[in-house]
Every structure is written in C-alpha cells, then in structure tokens.
Coordinates of C-alpha atoms in Angstrom, one line a residue:
K28 CA 0.0 0.0 0.0
G29 CA 2.9 2.6 0.9
E30 CA 4.5 1.8 -2.2
Y31 CA 1.3 2.4 -4.3
K32 CA 0.8 5.6 -2.7
A33 CA 4.4 6.7 -3.4
A34 CA 3.5 5.7 -7.2
T35 CA 0.3 7.0 -7.7
G36 CA 0.1 10.0 -5.0
S37 CA -3.3 8.3 -3.7
D38 CA -4.2 5.5 -1.1
W39 CA -5.2 2.2 -2.6
K40 CA -9.0 1.3 -2.7
P41 CA -10.7 -1.8 -4.0
G42 CA -11.0 -1.9 -7.9
A43 CA -8.4 0.9 -8.2
A44 CA -6.3 1.2 -11.0
P45 CA -2.9 -0.7 -10.9
A46 CA 0.3 1.2 -10.4
P47 CA 2.4 2.1 -13.2
V48 CA 5.6 0.2 -13.2
K49 CA 8.3 2.1 -12.5
Q50 CA 11.5 1.8 -14.4
P51 CA 15.3 2.1 -13.2
S52 CA 16.5 5.4 -13.7
P53 CA 19.2 5.2 -16.5
V54 CA 21.5 7.6 -14.5
K55 CA 20.8 5.5 -11.5
E56 CA 22.0 2.5 -13.2
S57 CA 25.1 4.1 -14.4
A58 CA 25.5 5.7 -11.1
G59 CA 25.3 2.5 -9.2
Q60 CA 27.4 -0.4 -9.1
K61 CA 26.3 -2.3 -12.5
D62 CA 27.6 -0.1 -15.5
G63 CA 30.0 2.8 -15.7
P64 CA 33.6 2.9 -14.6
N65 CA 32.6 2.1 -10.8
S66 CA 31.2 -1.1 -11.5
E67 CA 34.7 -3.0 -10.4
L68 CA 34.6 -1.2 -7.3
S69 CA 31.0 -2.0 -6.5
A70 CA 31.5 -5.7 -7.5
K71 CA 34.6 -5.8 -4.7
V72 CA 32.4 -4.4 -1.9
E73 CA 29.6 -6.9 -2.4
A74 CA 31.8 -9.7 -2.6
Q75 CA 33.7 -8.2 0.6
G76 CA 29.8 -7.9 2.3
G77 CA 29.2 -11.8 1.2
L78 CA 32.5 -12.8 3.1
V79 CA 31.9 -10.6 6.3
R80 CA 28.2 -12.4 6.1
Q81 CA 29.9 -15.9 5.4
L82 CA 32.3 -15.3 8.3
K83 CA 29.7 -14.6 11.0
G84 CA 27.7 -17.7 10.0
D85 CA 30.7 -19.7 10.4
K86 CA 31.3 -18.3 14.0
K87 CA 35.0 -17.5 12.9
P88 CA 37.3 -15.6 15.5
K89 CA 36.6 -12.2 16.4
E90 CA 39.8 -11.1 15.1
E91 CA 39.2 -12.5 11.5
I92 CA 35.4 -11.0 11.6
D93 CA 37.1 -7.7 12.6
A94 CA 39.8 -7.5 9.6
A95 CA 37.0 -8.3 7.0
V96 CA 34.5 -5.7 8.6
K97 CA 37.7 -3.1 8.3
Q98 CA 38.3 -3.9 4.5
L99 CA 34.3 -3.8 3.7
L100 CA 34.5 -0.1 5.3
A101 CA 37.6 0.8 3.7
L102 CA 35.9 -0.3 0.2
K103 CA 32.8 1.5 1.0
A104 CA 34.6 4.5 1.8
E105 CA 36.9 4.3 -1.6
F106 CA 33.3 3.9 -3.7
K107 CA 31.8 7.1 -1.9
A108 CA 34.7 8.8 -2.5
A109 CA 34.9 7.7 -6.5
T110 CA 30.9 8.4 -6.6
G111 CA 29.8 11.1 -4.1
T112 CA 27.0 8.6 -2.9
D113 CA 26.9 5.8 -0.5
W114 CA 27.1 2.4 -1.6
Q115 CA 24.1 0.3 -2.0
P116 CA 22.8 -3.1 -3.1
A117 CA 21.4 -3.6 -6.4
G118 CA 18.0 -2.2 -6.4
G119 CA 18.4 0.3 -4.1
A120 CA 18.4 0.7 -0.1
A121 CA 16.6 -2.4 1.0
K122 CA 14.0 -1.9 3.8
K123 CA 14.0 -5.5 5.2
P124 CA 16.4 -5.2 7.9
E125 CA 14.4 -2.4 9.7
K126 CA 11.4 -4.4 9.4
Q127 CA 13.6 -7.1 11.0
K128 CA 14.5 -4.9 13.8
K129 CA 10.6 -3.6 14.5
A130 CA 9.6 -7.3 14.6
A131 CA 12.7 -8.2 17.0
K132 CA 11.4 -5.2 19.4
E133 CA 7.8 -6.6 19.6
V134 CA 8.9 -10.3 20.4
K135 CA 11.5 -9.5 22.7
P136 CA 8.7 -8.6 25.6
K137 CA 7.0 -11.9 24.9
E138 CA 10.1 -13.9 25.5
K139 CA 10.8 -12.5 29.2
P140 CA 8.1 -13.7 31.3
K141 CA 8.5 -17.2 32.1
A142 CA 5.4 -19.1 33.7
P143 CA 6.6 -20.8 37.4
E144 CA 7.2 -24.5 37.4
A145 CA 4.0 -26.0 38.7
G146 CA 4.1 -26.4 42.7
V147 CA 6.9 -24.2 42.9
T148 CA 7.0 -21.1 45.3
R149 CA 9.6 -19.0 46.9
L150 CA 7.9 -19.3 50.5
G151 CA 10.7 -21.6 52.0
L152 CA 14.4 -21.7 52.2
E153 CA 16.2 -21.7 48.7
V154 CA 19.6 -22.7 50.0
A155 CA 20.6 -25.4 52.4
K156 CA 22.5 -24.6 55.6
E157 CA 25.4 -26.7 54.8
E158 CA 25.8 -25.1 51.4
N159 CA 25.9 -21.7 52.2
L160 CA 25.4 -20.7 55.9
A161 CA 25.5 -16.8 55.1
D162 CA 22.4 -17.0 52.3
W163 CA 20.6 -19.7 54.9
Y164 CA 21.2 -17.4 57.8
S165 CA 19.6 -14.5 55.8
Q166 CA 16.7 -16.1 54.7
V167 CA 16.1 -18.0 57.8
L168 CA 16.0 -14.2 59.4
T169 CA 13.7 -12.8 57.0
K170 CA 11.4 -15.8 56.0
A171 CA 10.7 -16.4 59.3
E172 CA 9.5 -13.1 60.3
M173 CA 12.4 -12.6 62.6
L174 CA 14.1 -9.5 61.4
E175 CA 13.8 -6.9 58.6
Y176 CA 16.6 -5.1 56.8
Y177 CA 16.7 -1.2 57.5
D178 CA 18.5 1.3 55.1
V179 CA 21.2 2.3 57.9
S180 CA 23.9 0.0 57.3
G181 CA 24.2 -2.6 60.5
C182 CA 20.8 -1.7 61.8
Y183 CA 17.9 -4.1 61.7
I184 CA 14.2 -3.9 62.7
L185 CA 13.4 -6.9 65.5
R186 CA 10.0 -8.5 64.5
P187 CA 7.8 -9.9 67.0
W188 CA 8.7 -13.2 66.6
S189 CA 12.6 -12.5 67.5
Y190 CA 11.8 -9.5 70.1
S191 CA 9.6 -12.2 72.1
I192 CA 12.6 -14.4 72.7
W193 CA 14.4 -11.5 74.0
E194 CA 11.3 -10.9 76.1
S195 CA 12.0 -14.3 77.5
I196 CA 15.2 -14.0 78.2
K197 CA 14.7 -10.5 79.6
D198 CA 12.0 -11.9 82.1
F199 CA 14.0 -14.6 83.5
F200 CA 17.0 -12.9 83.9
D201 CA 15.5 -9.8 85.6
A202 CA 13.5 -12.1 88.0
E203 CA 16.7 -13.7 89.1
I204 CA 18.6 -10.7 89.5
K205 CA 16.3 -9.0 91.5
K206 CA 16.5 -12.0 93.8
L207 CA 19.9 -10.7 94.3
G208 CA 19.0 -7.2 95.2
V209 CA 19.8 -5.6 92.0
T210 CA 17.3 -3.0 90.9
N211 CA 16.6 -1.4 87.3
C212 CA 17.2 2.2 86.6
Y213 CA 18.2 4.0 83.3
F214 CA 21.0 6.5 82.4
P215 CA 21.0 8.6 79.4
I216 CA 22.1 7.7 75.9
F217 CA 24.5 10.5 75.5
V218 CA 28.0 10.7 77.2
S219 CA 30.0 14.1 76.8
H220 CA 33.4 13.8 75.7
A221 CA 34.8 14.7 79.3
A222 CA 33.4 11.8 80.9
L223 CA 34.3 9.7 78.2
E224 CA 37.9 10.5 78.4
R225 CA 38.2 9.8 81.8
E226 CA 39.3 6.2 81.6
K227 CA 41.9 5.9 79.3
D228 CA 42.2 2.3 78.5
H229 CA 38.6 1.6 78.7
I230 CA 38.0 4.3 76.0
A231 CA 40.9 3.3 73.4
D232 CA 39.4 -0.2 73.2
F233 CA 35.8 1.5 72.2
A234 CA 37.1 4.5 70.5
P235 CA 36.9 3.3 67.0
E236 CA 33.4 2.2 67.8
V237 CA 32.1 5.4 69.1
A238 CA 29.4 7.5 67.4
W239 CA 29.5 11.1 67.7
V240 CA 26.6 13.9 67.5
T241 CA 28.2 17.0 66.0
K242 CA 25.0 19.2 65.1
S243 CA 21.6 20.2 66.1
G244 CA 19.7 21.3 62.9
D245 CA 22.3 23.3 61.1
S246 CA 24.0 24.4 63.8
D247 CA 27.4 22.5 64.8
L248 CA 27.4 21.4 68.7
A249 CA 29.8 23.4 70.6
E250 CA 31.2 20.0 71.7
P251 CA 30.7 16.7 70.2
I252 CA 28.4 14.5 72.3
A253 CA 29.4 10.7 72.2
I254 CA 26.5 7.7 71.9
R255 CA 27.2 5.4 74.7
P256 CA 28.9 2.1 73.4
T257 CA 28.6 1.1 77.2
S258 CA 27.6 2.8 80.3
E259 CA 30.4 2.8 82.9
T260 CA 31.8 6.3 82.2
V261 CA 28.0 7.7 82.3
M262 CA 26.9 6.0 85.2
Y263 CA 30.1 6.1 87.6
P264 CA 29.9 10.0 88.2
A265 CA 26.8 9.6 89.9
Y266 CA 27.8 6.5 91.7
A267 CA 30.5 9.0 93.3
K268 CA 27.8 11.5 94.6
W269 CA 25.6 8.4 96.0
I270 CA 28.5 6.2 97.7
Q271 CA 29.8 8.3 101.0
S272 CA 29.7 5.7 103.6
Y273 CA 29.8 1.8 104.1
R274 CA 26.2 1.8 104.9
D275 CA 25.5 3.3 101.1
L276 CA 26.9 -0.2 99.8
P277 CA 26.5 -2.3 98.3
I278 CA 25.0 -0.6 95.1
K279 CA 23.4 -3.1 92.9
L280 CA 21.9 -1.6 89.7
N281 CA 20.7 -2.7 86.2
Q282 CA 19.6 -1.4 82.8
W283 CA 18.1 -2.7 79.7
N284 CA 18.8 -0.8 77.1
N285 CA 20.3 -0.1 73.5
V286 CA 24.0 0.7 72.7
V287 CA 25.7 1.8 69.7
R288 CA 29.2 0.7 68.4
W289 CA 29.6 1.6 64.9
E290 CA 31.4 -1.7 63.8
F291 CA 33.7 -1.3 60.7
K292 CA 33.5 -5.0 60.1
H293 CA 31.0 -7.2 58.0
P294 CA 28.0 -6.4 59.9
Q295 CA 25.6 -9.8 60.5
P296 CA 22.2 -9.5 62.1
F297 CA 22.2 -10.0 65.7
L298 CA 25.7 -11.5 65.7
R299 CA 27.7 -7.9 64.7
T300 CA 25.3 -5.0 64.8
R301 CA 25.6 -1.1 65.5
E302 CA 22.9 -1.0 67.3
F303 CA 21.8 -3.7 70.0
L304 CA 20.0 -4.4 72.8
W305 CA 21.6 -5.7 76.1
Q306 CA 21.2 -5.3 79.9
E307 CA 24.1 -3.9 82.0
G308 CA 24.3 -4.5 85.4
H309 CA 26.9 -2.2 87.3
T310 CA 27.4 -3.0 91.2
A311 CA 29.8 -1.8 93.9
F312 CA 31.0 -3.6 97.1
A313 CA 33.2 -2.7 100.1
T314 CA 35.6 -5.7 99.7
F315 CA 36.9 -7.9 96.9
P316 CA 35.3 -11.3 98.2
E317 CA 31.7 -9.8 98.0
A318 CA 32.6 -8.6 94.1
K319 CA 34.2 -11.8 93.2
E320 CA 31.2 -13.8 94.3
E321 CA 29.0 -11.8 92.3
V322 CA 31.0 -12.5 89.3
M323 CA 30.5 -15.9 89.4
T324 CA 26.9 -15.7 90.6
I325 CA 26.1 -13.5 87.4
L326 CA 28.3 -15.9 84.9
D327 CA 26.1 -18.7 85.9
L328 CA 23.0 -17.2 85.3
Y329 CA 24.2 -16.5 81.7
R330 CA 25.0 -20.4 81.4
R331 CA 21.6 -20.8 82.6
V332 CA 20.1 -18.8 79.7
Y333 CA 22.0 -20.4 77.2
E334 CA 21.7 -23.5 78.6
E335 CA 18.1 -23.5 80.5
L336 CA 16.3 -21.1 77.9
L337 CA 18.0 -21.6 74.7
A338 CA 19.0 -25.1 75.2
I339 CA 22.4 -24.4 73.9
P340 CA 25.6 -25.5 75.9
V341 CA 28.3 -23.4 76.9
V342 CA 31.8 -23.1 78.1
R343 CA 32.6 -21.2 81.2
G344 CA 35.9 -19.6 81.6
K345 CA 38.1 -16.3 81.8
K346 CA 39.4 -14.4 79.2
T347 CA 43.2 -13.8 78.6
E348 CA 45.0 -10.5 79.2
K349 CA 44.6 -9.8 75.7
E350 CA 41.0 -10.4 75.3
K351 CA 39.8 -9.2 78.7
F352 CA 37.5 -5.9 79.1
A353 CA 39.4 -3.0 78.7
G354 CA 39.9 -1.3 82.3
G355 CA 39.2 -4.2 84.3
D356 CA 40.8 -6.6 86.4
Y357 CA 39.4 -9.9 84.8
T358 CA 36.7 -10.8 82.8
T359 CA 34.6 -14.3 82.6
T360 CA 32.8 -15.6 79.7
V361 CA 30.2 -17.9 78.4
E362 CA 31.3 -19.4 75.2
A363 CA 29.1 -21.4 72.6
Y364 CA 30.0 -23.1 69.3
I365 CA 28.1 -22.9 66.2
S366 CA 28.8 -26.3 64.5
A367 CA 27.6 -25.6 61.0
A368 CA 30.3 -22.8 60.8
G369 CA 33.0 -24.5 63.2
R370 CA 33.0 -21.3 64.9
A371 CA 32.9 -20.0 68.5
I372 CA 31.1 -17.1 69.7
Q373 CA 31.3 -15.2 72.9
G374 CA 27.8 -15.6 74.5
A375 CA 27.9 -13.1 77.9
T376 CA 30.6 -11.4 79.7
S377 CA 30.9 -10.9 83.5
H378 CA 33.7 -8.4 84.6
H379 CA 35.3 -7.9 87.7
L380 CA 36.7 -4.1 87.2
G381 CA 38.8 -3.9 90.5
Q382 CA 39.4 -0.3 91.9
N383 CA 40.2 1.0 88.1
F384 CA 37.1 2.7 87.8
S385 CA 36.6 3.9 91.4
K386 CA 40.2 5.5 91.7
M387 CA 39.4 6.9 88.2
F388 CA 35.8 8.2 89.3
D389 CA 36.6 8.5 93.0
I390 CA 34.0 6.5 94.1
T391 CA 35.1 5.9 97.6
F392 CA 33.3 5.0 101.1
E393 CA 34.4 5.4 104.9
S394 CA 35.7 2.4 106.1
P395 CA 34.0 1.9 109.6
Q396 CA 36.9 0.1 111.0
T397 CA 39.6 2.8 110.3
G398 CA 37.5 6.0 109.4
E399 CA 39.9 6.3 106.3
K400 CA 38.3 6.8 102.7
E401 CA 38.4 3.7 100.7
F402 CA 38.0 2.8 97.2
V403 CA 35.2 0.4 96.2
Y404 CA 35.3 -2.7 94.1
Q405 CA 32.9 -2.9 91.0
N406 CA 31.7 -5.4 88.8
S407 CA 30.1 -4.7 85.2
W408 CA 28.1 -7.4 83.6
G409 CA 26.1 -8.0 80.2
I410 CA 24.2 -10.4 77.9
T411 CA 22.8 -8.9 74.3
T412 CA 20.4 -9.8 71.4
R413 CA 23.2 -11.4 70.0
T414 CA 21.7 -14.7 71.8
I415 CA 18.8 -15.0 69.1
G416 CA 21.4 -15.0 66.2
V417 CA 23.3 -18.1 67.9
L418 CA 19.8 -19.8 68.5
V419 CA 19.0 -19.4 64.8
M420 CA 22.6 -20.6 64.0
V421 CA 22.4 -23.6 66.6
H422 CA 18.8 -25.2 66.2
G423 CA 17.8 -24.1 62.3
D424 CA 17.6 -26.4 59.5
N425 CA 17.0 -26.5 56.2
N426 CA 13.1 -26.4 56.7
G427 CA 13.5 -23.2 58.8
L428 CA 13.8 -21.8 62.3
V429 CA 13.5 -24.8 65.3
L430 CA 12.8 -23.1 68.4
P431 CA 13.1 -24.1 72.0
P432 CA 9.8 -24.7 73.3
R433 CA 10.7 -22.3 76.4
V434 CA 11.5 -19.6 74.6
A435 CA 9.1 -19.8 71.5
C436 CA 6.4 -17.4 71.3
L437 CA 4.0 -20.2 69.9
Q438 CA 4.7 -23.4 71.8
V439 CA 1.6 -25.5 69.7
V440 CA 0.0 -24.4 66.5
I441 CA -3.5 -26.6 65.9
V442 CA -4.2 -27.3 62.2
P443 CA -7.7 -28.7 61.3
C444 CA -7.0 -31.0 58.3
G445 CA -8.9 -33.4 55.9
I446 CA -11.1 -30.5 54.9
T447 CA -12.4 -31.0 51.5
N448 CA -14.8 -29.8 48.9
N449 CA -17.2 -32.9 49.7
L450 CA -16.9 -32.1 53.8
K451 CA -20.3 -30.5 54.8
D452 CA -20.6 -27.5 56.4
E453 CA -22.0 -28.9 60.0
D454 CA -18.9 -31.1 59.9
R455 CA -16.4 -28.2 58.8
N456 CA -18.0 -26.2 61.7
A457 CA -17.7 -29.2 64.4
L458 CA -14.5 -29.5 63.5
Y459 CA -13.4 -25.9 63.9
N460 CA -15.1 -25.9 67.4
E461 CA -13.0 -29.2 68.2
C462 CA -9.7 -27.3 67.3
E463 CA -11.0 -24.3 69.5
L464 CA -11.5 -26.6 72.2
Y465 CA -7.9 -28.1 72.0
E466 CA -6.9 -24.4 72.1
K467 CA -9.0 -23.9 75.4
E468 CA -7.5 -26.5 77.0
L469 CA -3.9 -26.3 76.4
K470 CA -4.1 -22.6 77.5
E471 CA -5.7 -23.6 80.8
A472 CA -2.7 -26.0 80.9
G473 CA 0.0 -22.8 80.8
V474 CA 0.8 -23.6 76.9
R475 CA 1.2 -20.9 74.5
V476 CA -1.1 -22.5 71.7
K477 CA -3.0 -20.8 68.8
A478 CA -5.5 -22.7 66.4
D479 CA -4.8 -21.7 62.7
L480 CA -8.4 -21.5 61.3
R481 CA -7.6 -19.4 58.3
E482 CA -10.0 -20.7 55.2
N483 CA -7.8 -18.8 52.7
Y484 CA -4.7 -21.5 53.1
S485 CA -4.3 -25.1 52.9
P486 CA -3.3 -27.6 55.8
G487 CA -0.3 -28.1 53.6
W488 CA 0.7 -24.4 53.5
K489 CA 0.2 -24.1 57.3
Y490 CA 2.4 -26.9 57.9
N491 CA 4.9 -25.5 55.7
H492 CA 4.5 -21.8 57.4
W493 CA 4.8 -22.8 60.9
E494 CA 7.4 -25.3 60.1
L495 CA 9.5 -22.4 58.7
K496 CA 8.4 -20.1 62.0
G497 CA 9.9 -23.2 64.0
V498 CA 6.8 -23.8 66.5
P499 CA 7.9 -26.9 68.5
I500 CA 4.8 -28.9 68.1
R501 CA 2.1 -28.7 65.4
V502 CA -1.1 -30.7 66.3
E503 CA -3.3 -32.0 63.5
V504 CA -6.6 -32.5 63.9
G505 CA -9.1 -34.0 61.3
P506 CA -13.0 -35.8 61.4
R507 CA -11.1 -39.1 61.7
D508 CA -9.2 -37.8 64.3
M509 CA -12.4 -36.3 66.1
K510 CA -14.2 -40.0 65.8
N511 CA -11.5 -41.6 67.6
S512 CA -10.7 -39.1 70.0
Q513 CA -7.6 -39.0 69.1
Y514 CA -5.1 -36.1 67.4
V515 CA -1.5 -36.0 65.5
A516 CA 1.4 -34.1 67.0
V517 CA 4.0 -33.3 65.0
R518 CA 7.8 -32.4 66.6
R519 CA 9.6 -29.6 64.9
D520 CA 12.9 -31.0 66.2
N521 CA 12.9 -34.0 64.4
L522 CA 9.7 -34.0 62.2
E523 CA 8.2 -37.0 63.9
K524 CA 4.6 -38.0 64.0
L525 CA 2.8 -39.0 67.3
T526 CA -0.8 -40.4 67.4
M527 CA -2.1 -39.1 70.9
K528 CA -5.3 -39.9 72.8
K529 CA -7.4 -36.6 73.3
S530 CA -7.9 -37.4 76.8
G531 CA -4.5 -37.0 77.9
L532 CA -3.9 -33.8 76.2
K533 CA -3.7 -31.6 79.2
D534 CA -0.4 -33.6 80.7
D535 CA 0.9 -35.3 77.1
I536 CA 1.5 -31.9 75.2
P537 CA 3.4 -30.1 78.4
A538 CA 5.7 -33.3 78.8
L539 CA 6.6 -33.3 75.1
L540 CA 7.7 -30.0 75.4
E541 CA 10.3 -30.7 78.1
T542 CA 11.0 -33.8 76.0
I543 CA 12.0 -31.6 72.7
Q544 CA 13.5 -28.9 75.1
T545 CA 16.0 -31.7 76.2
A546 CA 16.5 -33.2 73.0
M547 CA 17.4 -30.0 71.7
F548 CA 20.2 -29.5 74.1
A549 CA 21.2 -32.9 74.0
K550 CA 21.9 -32.6 70.1
A551 CA 23.6 -29.3 70.3
K552 CA 25.8 -30.7 73.3
N553 CA 27.0 -33.4 71.5
E554 CA 27.6 -31.6 68.4
M555 CA 30.1 -29.2 70.4
T556 CA 31.8 -32.2 72.5
E557 CA 32.5 -34.0 69.4
R558 CA 34.2 -30.9 68.0
V559 CA 36.5 -29.8 71.3
K560 CA 40.0 -31.4 71.2
V561 CA 43.0 -31.6 73.5
V562 CA 46.2 -30.9 71.4
T563 CA 49.6 -29.8 72.6
K564 CA 51.4 -30.3 69.2
F565 CA 50.7 -27.3 66.6
E566 CA 50.5 -29.5 63.8
D567 CA 47.2 -31.0 65.6
F568 CA 46.4 -27.7 66.2
L569 CA 46.3 -26.7 62.5
D570 CA 44.6 -29.9 61.5
G571 CA 41.5 -29.5 64.1
L572 CA 41.1 -25.7 63.2
E573 CA 40.4 -26.7 59.6
N574 CA 38.0 -29.7 60.9
K575 CA 35.9 -26.8 62.8
C576 CA 37.4 -27.8 65.9
L577 CA 37.9 -25.8 69.2
L578 CA 41.2 -26.5 70.3
Q579 CA 42.2 -26.9 74.3
A580 CA 45.8 -26.5 74.3
P581 CA 48.8 -25.5 77.2
F582 CA 49.6 -21.8 76.6
C583 CA 51.7 -19.2 78.5
G584 CA 49.5 -16.4 78.5
V585 CA 51.8 -13.7 77.0
E586 CA 50.1 -11.3 74.7
A587 CA 52.6 -11.5 71.9
C588 CA 52.4 -15.2 71.6
E589 CA 48.5 -15.2 71.5
D590 CA 49.3 -12.5 68.6
Q591 CA 51.5 -15.1 66.8
I592 CA 49.3 -17.9 66.9
K593 CA 46.2 -16.1 65.2
E594 CA 48.9 -14.9 62.2
L595 CA 50.5 -18.6 62.2
S596 CA 46.9 -20.3 61.8
K597 CA 45.7 -17.6 59.3
K598 CA 44.9 -19.4 56.3
D599 CA 42.6 -18.9 53.3
S600 CA 39.4 -20.6 54.1
D601 CA 36.0 -21.2 52.8
L602 CA 34.1 -19.1 55.7
E603 CA 31.9 -16.0 54.2
P604 CA 33.2 -13.0 52.8
G605 CA 34.3 -10.8 55.5
A606 CA 33.8 -13.1 58.1
P607 CA 36.4 -11.5 61.1
S608 CA 38.7 -13.6 62.7
M609 CA 40.3 -16.1 60.4
G610 CA 43.2 -17.1 62.2
A611 CA 42.4 -18.9 65.7
K612 CA 42.0 -16.4 69.0
S613 CA 42.0 -17.4 72.7
L614 CA 38.4 -17.9 73.7
C615 CA 38.9 -18.4 77.5
I616 CA 40.9 -20.4 80.0
P617 CA 38.3 -23.1 80.9
F618 CA 37.1 -23.1 84.6
T619 CA 37.2 -27.0 84.1
Q620 CA 40.7 -27.9 82.8
P621 CA 41.2 -31.2 80.5
A622 CA 44.6 -31.7 82.3
Q623 CA 47.0 -30.5 84.6
V624 CA 49.9 -28.3 83.4
V625 CA 53.3 -30.6 83.9
D626 CA 56.8 -29.7 84.1
N627 CA 57.8 -31.0 80.5
D628 CA 54.3 -29.6 79.2
K629 CA 55.1 -26.8 76.2
C630 CA 53.2 -23.8 75.0
I631 CA 51.5 -24.5 71.7
R632 CA 52.9 -21.7 69.8
P633 CA 55.9 -23.1 68.0
G634 CA 59.2 -22.1 69.5
C635 CA 58.0 -20.4 72.5
C636 CA 60.2 -20.8 75.5
N637 CA 57.7 -19.8 78.2
K638 CA 56.4 -22.4 80.7
P639 CA 52.7 -22.8 79.9
L640 CA 50.6 -21.6 82.5
F641 CA 47.0 -23.1 82.0
Y642 CA 45.1 -24.9 79.2
T643 CA 43.4 -22.1 76.9
M644 CA 40.8 -22.9 74.5
F645 CA 41.3 -21.7 71.1
G646 CA 39.4 -21.4 68.1
R647 CA 37.9 -19.5 65.1
S648 CA 35.4 -17.1 66.4
Y649 CA 32.4 -14.3 65.2

C-alpha cells in the first residue's frame, strides 16, 4: 500500500487501477554499481560483504571477522569518494533490516515472562545450611519473620517473632537478678566527651566504634556528644555522689537499654550489629570477696540462659589478658559453638573491674574500722540480643527455624486437616469447634497455643509456614481424629509424628515440650563435645582448626605469643566473605581444665620458651 501511494499519489482502494511499473533510472543505473567505471569497485564491495556474512555465519574468530569488516568499510569509503554517494546493493537501499528490527522489538517482551513451574513457590528456604551458611541465615531471619533489613547499614528491625525471644530472656534474667537485690534504672544515652575520656584504657578499646553527635539542625554543637558504647563512664560519676559511707554499699543497679558501636567489620544480623539491645549491670562493693562472688553468680545465670532457655551448651571460663574487658581486672565468659560454621561465639561476659574505675571517678566510702577513705570494688556484666542469632545458627535446619519450647512465642499450633469440598458445613464447623476446644484446654494447661483456622490457606501451606517459623509442636486434627478421640502431634525438632489420645492432652503436650527442650540441648551438646579437642602439638592444632574444632592447648598467656598463634593459624578458608578472625584466637581459659599442666608441657606456639600456665581454648570466632 505504501509503494502504491508513492507511485500514484493516492491511497489504494478496492477496484483501483494498478500502479504503473517504475522503470529504473538510467542515471542511477550508471551511477550505481552495474554500469560505468565504478562497477568493478562495486563488485568488490559486494564480494567483501558476502565474505563478512559468511565469516559471521561460520562463527569464525572475532579477530578474523573484524579484519574483514574493516576492509569492507574501506571499500565503501573508496566507493563514496569516487561516486559521491553511499554504496547500496543492487535495487536500492533495502528496507528489510528495519522491518526485522521492529519485529525483534515486538517479540522481545513476549520472551521475558516465564511461567513458574508447577508447585514451586519462593516461600521456603532456597539454600541449604551446609552449602551456604550466610545466605541460609539471612533467608531464615527474613522468611521466618524474625527480622527486617533497614536502610542504615548494621541496623535491623526486630519483628515480634524475634523480640518475644528477647522478652523471654529478659523476664527470666530480670527475675533472677532481683532475687540478688539488683534494681533497674535508666541512664542517658549521651556521654560527654570529658566523661568518656576519663578512663583512657577503657575508651581506647571502644574509640574506633564510638558514634558522635556533632550537629543540632544546621548548627554545630559546641562540643561533640558521644552515643554510649557502654555505660561505665555514664553511670560512675553518679555513683561517686551516691556512695559516701559503707552504709551506702553494696549498690546494685541494672539497666535494659540499647547501645551503639559503629562496627567497621562485616555486619551480621544479631551477631555483629551497630545498634543492639542488652542489659548492663553495674555493682559496687566494699570488699573484693563480695565482688568476686557476684561475678561468678552472674556468670552462672548467663549459663542458665543459654543452657536452660535456649538449649545451647556453653563453656565457662576466664578471658586471657589480651581479650579481657578494657580497664577491668579480669573477665569471665560463656562461649558457645556453632557447628555449621566451626566457630565459637562469645555468649555473655561478667567483668570484675577491681578499683580501676573507682580510682578514676573517685568512688570512695569511709571504712567503719579505720575511718579512712577506701575505694570500692566494682563489677559490670551484660548479655545482648546476640543470643537470638546464636539460637538460629545452632538449632535451625533446612526447613527453617527450630525454636526451643521455653522461649518460643508460640509453643503449639493447631491445624485442622482433612477439609475437602465434599465436607459438609456442619462437619467443618464441628472440626473448627474441636480445634478451639483443644486450644482452650492447652491454654488452661499453661501452653502458648494458637488454632490456625484461616480458610484461605491449605493445611499443607500451614504446615510449611509454621515449620519455617520453628513452632515446637504442630497438632493436626481431622474428621477421622474426632471420631477416634485422638490427634496427631508433629515435633519440629525431628519431624516425628505421634498419634495421641485426646483425653491426655493437658498432660501429654506439656511433657512433650519438655522432651523436645531436653533433646535439643542434648543434640547441641553432642555437636560441641565432638568438636572440642585437646592438643599439645601445633600441627595437630592446625589440623583441628581446619576440621572446625575448638582446641584446648597449653598456653603461656603472653599477649605477643597469642598474636603469633593467630597469625600462624591464618589461612585462606571457605568461611563467608568478610568473616572476622580467620586465624585462631583465644576464647577462654576454661574453669574445667582438661588436664593439669606438667613440667614437660610446652606452650602451643612453636618456638615459645615460656612455661605454659594453663590450658586455653582456641578457635575461630565470630
């Protein structure tokens, strides 16, 4: 139609006279390629073009094609110089390539959308724990609705499913420290520059991580104000005011708050974050024995948090001089083990500060015996939301979270099953009523339970959803179960199915929850025990490290020696990118020593001439 209009000057219509056949212009013919003096040059261009097409069709090397194209362009340039017009194939410029391009543009969008494979969703985990721990960890946290990422690096949103775990820890620990006479308080988040600089050794350890407020609106502050990385320097000026006499002692305060440490290392949700929640206890005593006793009492509470609530075994011990809390006399710790990574992680710490801070902040009391001013003995101790990350790492599997019953927000979920289109409305309602009855009975038994009666999701979808979220027990009730006065209980920790009688519901479910708690601890304890090795030779030390073990070895305790052990044990490993501490670091000096150091024992570092003082546990660490 376009050609007809070009030839006649009017649109084509049915019955219109045919367009006259346009004869080629004799001038164009001669000026073209076939006649005249340039026909030989035109033939060369055409032949070279054919060669380029052939080379591309045969998928020849790029260099060979480029050379042929270069020669073709040179011939075309020569033709244009001779004739004053661009070379065109016989018959004029072809329109076909433009039509092909348009066709390609129309086809492209049709190729992009791909229909999903039948039965495949992205609701579950898409990577195995043993194949890529970092990706698995990230997916578990987001898909199990534990956490949401935030637009400030290293900061995260704790969703109710994870925050409830922290509340369980808080409730337990808060009740226990109150039995010891500790009371809660709150101090400001901001620290003046002068207060922060009072304890030089202490702040030197935190200095790279301190975040500073320097502006208010558009105005610069007269003096920068720090956001607390910890609260010793915030609280102790007040202690100096409050403590005058021995009658003011002991003082035992704790606060539940947030702190900011601007980590430059690879941030990981819960494990290494720039802002985190914790409790920090700060106590002052008249005598060292009182303070020493409390350090161990608090450390045992931390052990109970991990072992009794989170079902995670820990090793209790004392930090080396290199790893102790800056400004303190000594630090005690509980260390957990993550078998999937082959790495340890510090669980919580209880520090004895001695009189270092009391001398710095002039915290004194009048001795009743001598009437002289004496400096108090101080402790500080803390546990953080890191606990949640450790729980996920230790217990989670390829189906998602596995929550210990004692800290699970929801301990039991009831799912009605056997619901089909053929099921009558009265039977469906009877089944829902039965599920609600189960829910009521379990609540009366003190179980945290929910009946999932949503009709827009299938039973299979609900099974996967609650498995991903780690609910310890799933109770399935169907029409046949109602007739037989029974139900099916599915354990999340091992996916075992148990058919149980309805009459024993109030006793059997709480008992099963305790069985699951015990089994989870036993499994984690076994994983840790298998990977704790005692070594006395450095080659065995390195072999154990590569086999994801924690190594207990004789050690002299010298800081320089410890640095060299870390350097000597560094190796390109398959840990996730950005992971800290590739070399082995000291984790703690276990209170339960694997053996006595004897005269012929040598420090684990090759070439060290110092006598070992104790067995120290080393390993890769978060």
